[in-house]
mmCIF file of C-alpha atoms in Angstrom:
data_model
loop_
_atom_site.group_PDB
_atom_site.id
_atom_site.type_symbol
_atom_site.label_atom_id
_atom_site.label_comp_id
_atom_site.label_asym_id
_atom_site.label_seq_id
_atom_site.Cartn_x
_atom_site.Cartn_y
_atom_site.Cartn_z
ATOM 1 C CA MET A 1 -8.117 69.981 11.969
ATOM 2 C CA LYS A 2 -11.068 69.751 9.297
ATOM 3 C CA VAL A 3 -10.597 68.158 6.043
ATOM 4 C CA ARG A 4 -11.929 70.729 3.391
ATOM 5 C CA GLY A 5 -14.086 68.494 1.234
ATOM 6 C CA ILE A 6 -17.540 66.952 0.750
ATOM 7 C CA ALA A 7 -18.100 63.377 1.858
ATOM 8 C CA HIS A 8 -20.329 62.033 -0.937
ATOM 9 C CA ARG A 9 -23.243 60.121 0.711
ATOM 10 C CA GLY A 10 -21.090 59.576 3.712
ATOM 11 C CA TYR A 11 -18.192 57.216 3.214
ATOM 12 C CA PRO A 12 -19.600 54.778 0.573
ATOM 13 C CA VAL A 13 -16.482 52.868 -0.315
ATOM 14 C CA ARG A 14 -16.332 51.513 3.354
ATOM 15 C CA TYR A 15 -20.079 51.727 4.388
ATOM 16 C CA PRO A 16 -23.477 51.597 2.729
ATOM 17 C CA GLU A 17 -24.202 55.058 1.149
ATOM 18 C CA ASN A 18 -26.717 57.355 2.749
ATOM 19 C CA THR A 19 -26.810 55.528 6.130
ATOM 20 C CA LEU A 20 -26.125 56.774 9.573
ATOM 21 C CA VAL A 21 -23.046 54.557 9.942
ATOM 22 C CA SER A 22 -21.574 56.101 6.709
ATOM 23 C CA PHE A 23 -22.384 59.606 7.907
ATOM 24 C CA GLN A 24 -20.740 58.928 11.276
ATOM 25 C CA ALA A 25 -17.495 57.739 9.484
ATOM 26 C CA ALA A 26 -17.254 60.892 7.571
ATOM 27 C CA CYS A 27 -17.631 62.827 10.762
ATOM 28 C CA GLU A 28 -14.866 60.698 12.448
ATOM 29 C CA LEU A 29 -12.590 61.554 9.554
ATOM 30 C CA SER A 30 -13.221 65.315 10.290
ATOM 31 C CA TYR A 31 -14.668 66.251 6.918
ATOM 32 C CA SER A 32 -16.093 69.856 6.664
ATOM 33 C CA HIS A 33 -19.071 68.949 4.295
ATOM 34 C CA LEU A 34 -21.282 66.026 3.651
ATOM 35 C CA GLU A 35 -23.703 65.331 0.845
ATOM 36 C CA LEU A 36 -26.882 63.305 1.122
ATOM 37 C CA ASP A 37 -29.901 62.669 -1.104
ATOM 38 C CA VAL A 38 -33.495 63.127 -0.205
ATOM 39 C CA GLN A 39 -36.714 61.512 -1.671
ATOM 40 C CA LEU A 40 -40.149 61.736 -0.285
ATOM 41 C CA SER A 41 -41.945 58.679 1.221
ATOM 42 C CA LYS A 42 -45.609 57.864 0.242
ATOM 43 C CA ASP A 43 -46.765 59.674 3.456
ATOM 44 C CA GLY A 44 -44.755 62.726 2.837
ATOM 45 C CA VAL A 45 -41.604 62.086 4.968
ATOM 46 C CA PRO A 46 -38.218 63.226 3.601
ATOM 47 C CA VAL A 47 -36.096 60.107 3.606
ATOM 48 C CA VAL A 48 -32.323 59.730 2.726
ATOM 49 C CA ILE A 49 -31.713 57.553 -0.334
ATOM 50 C CA HIS A 50 -30.314 58.317 -3.735
ATOM 51 C CA ASP A 51 -32.468 56.275 -6.097
ATOM 52 C CA THR A 52 -36.102 56.580 -6.806
ATOM 53 C CA SER A 53 -36.483 52.915 -6.066
ATOM 54 C CA VAL A 54 -35.241 50.823 -3.099
ATOM 55 C CA ASP A 55 -34.076 48.033 -5.381
ATOM 56 C CA ARG A 56 -30.351 48.667 -5.596
ATOM 57 C CA MET A 57 -29.664 49.514 -1.999
ATOM 58 C CA THR A 58 -32.113 47.382 0.095
ATOM 59 C CA ASP A 59 -33.532 43.964 0.367
ATOM 60 C CA GLY A 60 -36.914 45.191 -0.880
ATOM 61 C CA SER A 61 -38.209 46.470 -4.100
ATOM 62 C CA GLY A 62 -40.522 49.344 -5.414
ATOM 63 C CA ARG A 63 -40.556 53.075 -5.797
ATOM 64 C CA VAL A 64 -39.906 55.287 -2.613
ATOM 65 C CA GLN A 65 -42.945 57.338 -3.450
ATOM 66 C CA ASP A 66 -45.112 54.209 -3.292
ATOM 67 C CA LEU A 67 -43.854 53.143 0.196
ATOM 68 C CA THR A 68 -44.755 54.668 3.456
ATOM 69 C CA LEU A 69 -42.122 55.611 6.159
ATOM 70 C CA ALA A 70 -43.139 52.282 8.111
ATOM 71 C CA GLU A 71 -42.620 50.179 4.946
ATOM 72 C CA LEU A 72 -39.363 51.877 4.168
ATOM 73 C CA LYS A 73 -38.075 51.359 7.801
ATOM 74 C CA GLN A 74 -38.710 47.680 7.441
ATOM 75 C CA LEU A 75 -36.029 47.388 4.665
ATOM 76 C CA THR A 76 -32.389 46.813 5.375
ATOM 77 C CA VAL A 77 -29.403 48.515 3.667
ATOM 78 C CA GLY A 78 -26.272 46.449 3.591
ATOM 79 C CA GLY A 79 -27.584 43.848 5.652
ATOM 80 C CA SER A 80 -28.010 45.815 8.988
ATOM 81 C CA GLU A 81 -28.659 49.496 8.291
ATOM 82 C CA ARG A 82 -31.919 51.303 7.782
ATOM 83 C CA ILE A 83 -33.034 54.087 5.484
ATOM 84 C CA PRO A 84 -32.726 57.247 7.655
ATOM 85 C CA THR A 85 -35.226 59.972 7.550
ATOM 86 C CA LEU A 86 -33.747 63.331 6.957
ATOM 87 C CA GLU A 87 -34.599 64.320 10.473
ATOM 88 C CA GLU A 88 -32.508 61.460 11.810
ATOM 89 C CA ALA A 89 -29.571 62.210 9.614
ATOM 90 C CA LEU A 90 -29.672 65.926 10.632
ATOM 91 C CA GLU A 91 -29.896 64.946 14.346
ATOM 92 C CA LEU A 92 -26.643 62.889 13.772
ATOM 93 C CA LEU A 93 -24.806 65.738 11.954
ATOM 94 C CA ASN A 94 -25.962 68.802 13.779
ATOM 95 C CA GLY A 95 -22.920 70.837 14.866
ATOM 96 C CA ARG A 96 -20.430 68.588 13.219
ATOM 97 C CA LEU A 97 -20.208 69.629 9.580
ATOM 98 C CA ILE A 98 -22.046 71.405 6.747
ATOM 99 C CA VAL A 99 -24.726 69.357 5.032
ATOM 100 C CA ASP A 100 -25.467 69.419 1.281
ATOM 101 C CA ILE A 101 -28.996 68.155 1.018
ATOM 102 C CA GLU A 102 -29.608 67.065 -2.578
ATOM 103 C CA LEU A 103 -33.303 67.286 -3.453
ATOM 104 C CA LYS A 104 -33.987 64.413 -5.781
ATOM 105 C CA GLN A 105 -36.769 66.157 -7.499
ATOM 106 C CA MET A 106 -37.683 65.461 -11.154
ATOM 107 C CA GLY A 107 -40.515 67.720 -12.426
ATOM 108 C CA ASP A 108 -43.531 66.944 -10.287
ATOM 109 C CA LEU A 109 -42.318 63.551 -8.965
ATOM 110 C CA TYR A 110 -42.582 64.732 -5.374
ATOM 111 C CA PRO A 111 -44.998 67.405 -4.802
ATOM 112 C CA GLY A 112 -44.183 69.149 -1.447
ATOM 113 C CA LEU A 113 -40.549 67.757 -1.219
ATOM 114 C CA GLU A 114 -39.107 71.304 -1.048
ATOM 115 C CA GLU A 115 -41.444 72.361 1.777
ATOM 116 C CA ALA A 116 -41.025 69.181 3.687
ATOM 117 C CA VAL A 117 -37.186 69.504 3.638
ATOM 118 C CA ILE A 118 -37.293 73.159 4.699
ATOM 119 C CA GLN A 119 -39.613 72.300 7.503
ATOM 120 C CA THR A 120 -37.355 69.552 8.674
ATOM 121 C CA VAL A 121 -34.281 71.860 8.607
ATOM 122 C CA LYS A 122 -35.960 74.565 10.536
ATOM 123 C CA LYS A 123 -37.314 72.011 13.119
ATOM 124 C CA LYS A 124 -33.621 70.941 13.797
ATOM 125 C CA GLY A 125 -32.522 74.558 13.859
ATOM 126 C CA MET A 126 -30.025 74.002 11.121
ATOM 127 C CA GLN A 127 -30.727 76.669 8.607
ATOM 128 C CA GLU A 128 -27.231 77.999 8.922
ATOM 129 C CA GLN A 129 -25.618 74.578 8.617
ATOM 130 C CA VAL A 130 -27.195 73.270 5.389
ATOM 131 C CA PHE A 131 -27.577 74.064 1.804
ATOM 132 C CA LEU A 132 -30.146 72.607 -0.721
ATOM 133 C CA THR A 133 -28.988 71.486 -4.132
ATOM 134 C CA SER A 134 -30.771 69.917 -7.085
ATOM 135 C CA PHE A 135 -30.338 68.996 -10.787
ATOM 136 C CA ASP A 136 -33.965 70.412 -11.087
ATOM 137 C CA HIS A 137 -33.524 74.091 -11.035
ATOM 138 C CA TYR A 138 -37.203 74.619 -10.977
ATOM 139 C CA SER A 139 -37.075 72.895 -7.585
ATOM 140 C CA LEU A 140 -34.551 75.430 -6.371
ATOM 141 C CA ALA A 141 -36.722 78.200 -7.559
ATOM 142 C CA ARG A 142 -39.580 76.744 -5.327
ATOM 143 C CA VAL A 143 -37.118 76.594 -2.359
ATOM 144 C CA ARG A 144 -36.472 80.144 -2.896
ATOM 145 C CA GLU A 145 -40.071 81.080 -3.036
ATOM 146 C CA LEU A 146 -40.572 79.203 0.286
ATOM 147 C CA ASP A 147 -37.491 80.674 1.967
ATOM 148 C CA ASP A 148 -35.461 83.682 0.664
ATOM 149 C CA ARG A 149 -32.438 82.975 3.132
ATOM 150 C CA ILE A 150 -31.589 79.382 3.000
ATOM 151 C CA ASP A 151 -28.563 78.569 0.916
ATOM 152 C CA ILE A 152 -29.118 76.903 -2.474
ATOM 153 C CA GLY A 153 -26.913 75.406 -5.188
ATOM 154 C CA LEU A 154 -27.438 74.298 -8.650
ATOM 155 C CA ILE A 155 -26.098 70.968 -9.957
ATOM 156 C CA ASN A 156 -25.237 70.449 -13.551
ATOM 157 C CA GLN A 157 -23.216 68.045 -15.614
ATOM 158 C CA GLY A 158 -21.402 70.740 -17.585
ATOM 159 C CA ALA A 159 -20.343 74.316 -17.033
ATOM 160 C CA SER A 160 -22.045 77.302 -18.703
ATOM 161 C CA PRO A 161 -21.769 81.118 -18.437
ATOM 162 C CA ALA A 162 -25.550 81.136 -18.583
ATOM 163 C CA PHE A 163 -25.656 79.850 -14.956
ATOM 164 C CA PHE A 164 -24.503 83.039 -13.510
ATOM 165 C CA PRO A 165 -27.293 85.469 -14.101
ATOM 166 C CA TRP A 166 -29.784 82.887 -12.737
ATOM 167 C CA ALA A 167 -27.565 82.303 -9.818
ATOM 168 C CA ARG A 168 -27.480 86.021 -9.052
ATOM 169 C CA GLU A 169 -31.277 86.248 -9.391
ATOM 170 C CA MET A 170 -31.969 83.296 -7.101
ATOM 171 C CA LYS A 171 -29.321 84.219 -4.490
ATOM 172 C CA CYS A 172 -27.467 80.894 -5.338
ATOM 173 C CA GLY A 173 -24.322 80.547 -3.419
ATOM 174 C CA TYR A 174 -23.207 77.065 -4.665
ATOM 175 C CA MET A 175 -22.644 75.475 -7.996
ATOM 176 C CA SER A 176 -21.842 71.869 -8.350
ATOM 177 C CA ILE A 177 -20.338 70.610 -11.640
ATOM 178 C CA TYR A 178 -19.042 67.292 -12.982
ATOM 179 C CA TYR A 179 -15.284 67.486 -12.537
ATOM 180 C CA PRO A 180 -14.039 66.869 -16.257
ATOM 181 C CA TYR A 181 -15.759 70.125 -17.140
ATOM 182 C CA MET A 182 -13.718 72.246 -14.657
ATOM 183 C CA THR A 183 -11.572 74.781 -16.315
ATOM 184 C CA GLU A 184 -9.447 77.495 -14.795
ATOM 185 C CA GLU A 185 -11.621 80.046 -16.607
ATOM 186 C CA PHE A 186 -14.879 78.665 -15.070
ATOM 187 C CA ILE A 187 -13.223 78.353 -11.527
ATOM 188 C CA ARG A 188 -12.000 82.012 -11.722
ATOM 189 C CA ARG A 189 -15.561 83.138 -12.824
ATOM 190 C CA CYS A 190 -16.995 81.494 -9.726
ATOM 191 C CA GLU A 191 -14.448 83.109 -7.604
ATOM 192 C CA ARG A 192 -15.295 86.570 -9.082
ATOM 193 C CA GLU A 193 -19.055 85.815 -8.675
ATOM 194 C CA HIS A 194 -18.515 84.816 -5.097
ATOM 195 C CA VAL A 195 -20.124 81.286 -5.892
ATOM 196 C CA GLN A 196 -18.719 78.351 -4.122
ATOM 197 C CA LEU A 197 -17.744 75.831 -6.836
ATOM 198 C CA ILE A 198 -18.138 72.105 -6.046
ATOM 199 C CA SER A 199 -16.441 69.543 -8.204
ATOM 200 C CA TRP A 200 -18.054 66.023 -8.339
ATOM 201 C CA THR A 201 -17.272 63.210 -7.892
ATOM 202 C CA VAL A 202 -13.535 62.967 -7.812
ATOM 203 C CA ASP A 203 -12.096 59.584 -6.780
ATOM 204 C CA LYS A 204 -8.782 59.235 -8.722
ATOM 205 C CA GLU A 205 -5.614 60.644 -7.067
ATOM 206 C CA SER A 206 -4.408 62.047 -10.340
ATOM 207 C CA ASP A 207 -7.495 64.115 -10.694
ATOM 208 C CA MET A 208 -7.405 65.081 -7.029
ATOM 209 C CA LYS A 209 -3.886 66.461 -7.376
ATOM 210 C CA LYS A 210 -4.808 68.570 -10.487
ATOM 211 C CA LEU A 211 -7.823 70.168 -8.739
ATOM 212 C CA ALA A 212 -6.054 70.568 -5.392
ATOM 213 C CA ALA A 213 -4.265 73.420 -7.231
ATOM 214 C CA TYR A 214 -7.426 75.534 -6.825
ATOM 215 C CA PRO A 215 -7.969 75.962 -3.099
ATOM 216 C CA SER A 216 -11.344 77.727 -3.806
ATOM 217 C CA LEU A 217 -12.755 74.448 -4.985
ATOM 218 C CA LEU A 218 -14.763 72.228 -2.758
ATOM 219 C CA ILE A 219 -13.964 68.539 -3.869
ATOM 220 C CA CYS A 220 -16.805 66.074 -3.435
ATOM 221 C CA THR A 221 -15.508 62.504 -3.164
ATOM 222 C CA ASN A 222 -16.149 58.815 -2.199
ATOM 223 C CA GLU A 223 -12.471 58.246 -1.387
ATOM 224 C CA LEU A 224 -12.366 60.075 1.841
ATOM 225 C CA GLU A 225 -8.994 58.974 3.129
ATOM 226 C CA LEU A 226 -7.365 59.447 -0.178
ATOM 227 C CA TRP A 227 -8.579 62.968 -0.517
ATOM 228 C CA ALA A 228 -7.581 63.735 3.096
ATOM 229 C CA ALA A 229 -4.121 62.584 2.236
ATOM 230 C CA VAL A 230 -3.872 64.655 -0.944
ATOM 231 C CA ALA A 231 -5.390 67.744 0.680
ATOM 232 C CA GLY A 232 -2.753 67.501 3.219
#
């Protein structure tokens, strides 16, 4: 039986975030969804890492955009893991759960990121198994220009009624909001608008229990086993 929830960067409280071993752990816990982050290497390959630099997560240093894929692959994450390409991650996850691909676009930081990600998704035949999200709503607009069918979702810190006209215009089926901004009014509005609302990132049992009262919500969490227990 699937656990209805989003595994945030895999299972990062047990394994290095955004690595294949972390993703495998989320699959083994039977999560329905998984979130991962994508940047673009110097030579234009979508790679899975949260930060714009490799400093925090690897034994190297420098900006992702200044390093080729070959250079990124020389680095280790958590002592033994490697930075996966998006293609490698999708190959592991194909047929196992729904993948939330967060585009780590910021303005014009990564020209061509959206196209490269869409091409990778199509190469793996996973158009129906992924949705693309971003804090950069212009990035999502570019996705929609490139492909009018792939699912997209906006990410924002707070909640706003201003999101809904844009979501309808862009055919945006997901909305990801920081969990303290969750109100019953906003949750019900998303239900009426047929928008899948995601609450991030919920790691305390008390918060989980409050939000579990709204079965339409998708809870994004680092604490996979705790949410599985709360969700029942």
